[in-house]
Coordinates of C-alpha atoms in Angstrom, one line a residue:
X1 CA 121.3 108.9 58.4
X2 CA 118.1 110.2 56.7
X3 CA 116.3 106.9 57.4
X4 CA 117.3 107.0 61.1
X5 CA 116.0 110.6 61.4
X6 CA 112.7 109.6 59.8
X7 CA 112.3 106.8 62.4
X8 CA 113.1 109.1 65.3
X9 CA 110.6 111.7 64.1
X10 CA 107.9 109.1 63.5
X11 CA 108.2 107.9 67.1
X12 CA 107.6 111.4 68.5
X13 CA 104.5 112.1 66.4
X14 CA 101.6 110.8 68.6
X15 CA 100.9 113.9 70.7
X16 CA 102.6 116.5 68.7
X17 CA 100.8 119.4 67.1
X18 CA 103.8 120.1 64.9
X19 CA 103.1 117.4 62.4
X20 CA 101.8 118.2 58.9
X21 CA 98.2 118.3 58.2
X22 CA 96.5 114.9 58.4
X23 CA 96.0 113.1 55.2
X24 CA 92.8 111.4 56.4
X25 CA 90.5 114.3 55.8
X26 CA 89.7 114.6 59.5
X27 CA 86.9 114.9 60.5
X28 CA 86.1 112.0 58.2
X29 CA 87.8 109.6 60.7
X30 CA 88.5 106.9 58.0
X31 CA 91.8 105.5 59.0
X32 CA 94.9 107.1 57.4
X33 CA 97.9 108.8 58.8
X34 CA 97.4 111.4 61.5
X35 CA 98.5 112.2 65.1
X36 CA 96.3 112.4 68.1
X37 CA 96.4 116.2 68.5
X38 CA 94.7 117.3 65.3
X39 CA 92.4 114.3 65.5
X40 CA 91.2 115.1 69.0
X41 CA 90.8 118.8 68.1
X42 CA 88.7 118.0 65.0
X43 CA 86.7 115.2 66.7
X44 CA 85.9 117.0 70.0
X45 CA 85.8 120.6 69.0
X46 CA 88.2 121.5 71.8
X47 CA 90.4 124.1 70.2
X48 CA 93.7 124.0 72.1
X49 CA 97.3 124.1 70.8
X50 CA 100.5 122.4 71.8
X51 CA 101.6 118.8 72.3
X52 CA 99.1 116.5 73.9
X53 CA 100.6 116.7 77.5
X54 CA 100.3 120.6 77.2
X55 CA 96.6 120.5 76.7
X56 CA 95.8 120.2 80.5
X57 CA 97.4 123.5 81.4
X58 CA 96.3 125.1 78.1
X59 CA 92.6 124.3 79.0
X60 CA 93.0 125.9 82.4
X61 CA 94.6 129.0 81.0
X62 CA 92.1 129.4 78.2
X63 CA 89.1 130.0 80.5
X64 CA 86.9 128.2 77.9
X65 CA 87.0 124.6 79.1
X66 CA 86.4 122.8 82.4
X67 CA 88.7 120.0 83.6
X68 CA 87.9 117.1 86.0
X69 CA 88.7 113.5 86.9
X70 CA 85.3 112.4 85.7
X71 CA 84.7 111.2 82.1
X72 CA 81.9 112.6 80.0
X73 CA 80.9 111.9 76.4
X74 CA 82.9 114.4 74.2
X75 CA 85.6 115.1 76.7
X76 CA 89.2 114.6 76.0
X77 CA 91.4 112.3 78.2
X78 CA 94.8 113.9 78.5
X79 CA 97.7 111.4 79.0
X80 CA 100.9 112.6 80.7
X81 CA 104.1 112.4 78.9
X82 CA 106.4 109.6 80.0
X83 CA 109.6 108.0 78.9
X84 CA 107.7 105.8 76.5
X85 CA 105.1 108.4 75.5
X86 CA 107.2 111.6 75.2
X87 CA 104.5 114.0 73.9
X88 CA 101.6 112.5 75.8
X89 CA 98.4 111.4 74.1
X90 CA 94.8 112.5 73.7
X91 CA 91.7 110.3 73.4
X92 CA 88.1 111.5 72.8
X93 CA 85.5 109.9 75.1
X94 CA 82.6 108.4 73.0
X95 CA 80.8 106.4 75.8
X96 CA 80.9 106.0 79.5
X97 CA 80.4 102.3 80.3
X98 CA 80.8 102.5 84.1
X99 CA 82.7 104.5 86.7
X100 CA 85.8 102.5 85.8
X101 CA 85.4 102.0 82.0
X102 CA 85.0 104.3 79.0
X103 CA 85.2 103.9 75.2
X104 CA 87.4 106.3 73.2
X105 CA 88.2 107.3 69.7
X106 CA 91.9 108.2 69.1
X107 CA 94.6 108.4 66.5
X108 CA 98.1 107.1 66.4
X109 CA 98.0 104.9 69.5
X110 CA 99.3 101.9 67.5
X111 CA 102.9 101.1 66.5
X112 CA 104.5 99.5 63.4
X113 CA 102.4 99.5 60.3
X114 CA 99.3 100.6 62.2
X115 CA 101.0 103.8 63.4
X116 CA 98.9 106.9 62.6
X117 CA 95.6 104.9 62.2
X118 CA 92.4 106.1 63.8
X119 CA 90.9 103.6 66.3
X120 CA 87.3 103.8 67.3
X121 CA 85.3 102.6 70.3
X122 CA 88.4 101.4 72.2
X123 CA 88.1 100.4 75.8
X124 CA 90.0 102.4 78.4
X125 CA 89.9 101.2 82.1
X126 CA 90.7 103.2 85.2
X127 CA 93.2 101.2 87.3
X128 CA 94.0 104.0 89.7
X129 CA 93.8 103.0 93.4
X130 CA 91.4 105.9 94.2
X131 CA 89.1 105.5 91.1
X132 CA 90.1 108.9 89.9
X133 CA 91.3 108.1 86.4
X134 CA 94.9 109.1 87.2
X135 CA 96.1 105.7 85.9
X136 CA 94.6 103.8 83.0
X137 CA 95.0 100.8 80.7
X138 CA 94.2 101.1 77.0
X139 CA 92.9 98.4 74.6
X140 CA 95.7 96.9 72.5
X141 CA 94.2 95.6 69.3
X142 CA 97.0 93.2 68.3
X143 CA 96.4 91.1 71.4
X144 CA 92.6 91.8 71.4
X145 CA 92.9 92.7 75.1
X146 CA 93.8 95.6 77.4
X147 CA 97.5 96.4 77.3
X148 CA 99.7 95.6 80.2
X149 CA 101.1 99.1 80.7
X150 CA 99.5 101.6 83.2
X151 CA 99.5 105.1 81.7
X152 CA 99.3 108.2 84.0
X153 CA 96.7 110.8 83.0
X154 CA 95.9 114.4 84.0
X155 CA 92.2 113.9 83.6
X156 CA 89.4 115.1 81.2
X157 CA 88.9 118.4 79.4
X158 CA 85.2 119.2 78.9
X159 CA 83.3 121.7 76.8
X160 CA 83.9 120.8 73.2
X161 CA 81.4 120.2 70.3
X162 CA 80.6 116.6 71.1
X163 CA 79.5 117.5 74.6
X164 CA 77.1 120.1 73.3
X165 CA 75.7 117.5 70.9
X166 CA 75.3 114.9 73.7
X167 CA 73.0 117.1 75.7

C-alpha cells in the first residue's frame, strides 16, 4: 500500500509546487531530483506560486509579468494540464532558434529512472496550425528525437531575471 502511494505521488510531481525542497541545490542545475515548478522559479526569476498550469492566471493576476504567445529568452513556457500531464509543466526558454523552434531548460520532464532530472538545451517545436505556440512537441532524449505527443500550452510568461540579463 505504501509503495503504491509513493508511485502515485511521484507521478503527480512534475508541475506541483507542493513538493519538498529540491535536493539539487537549484540554482546549480546539476541534475538531481526536483520538479519543474521550483526549478523554473529559481532559473527564470519569475516568482509565482501554485502548480505549473496555475502560473498562467497567476501571472495575469500578479501585475508583475507580461504574457504572450511569442517566445523570448528567459520566458517560461506554461503547459496546460491534461490527462497525461495533470499538473501541467513549466520550461524556461534559453534560446529562440526560429519562429517555430526554441530551446528550453526544464526539470522532471522524463520518466522512469530519469524522473526529476534537469534537462538543458532541449528542443521544443511549435506544431500549432496558426504558429501561435498553442501546441508543441518536446524533445524526448531516450529516442534522441522529438516526442510524438502534441502538448497544449497557454503561452509564455515574460519578465523574470533571465530576460533582464539578456537585454
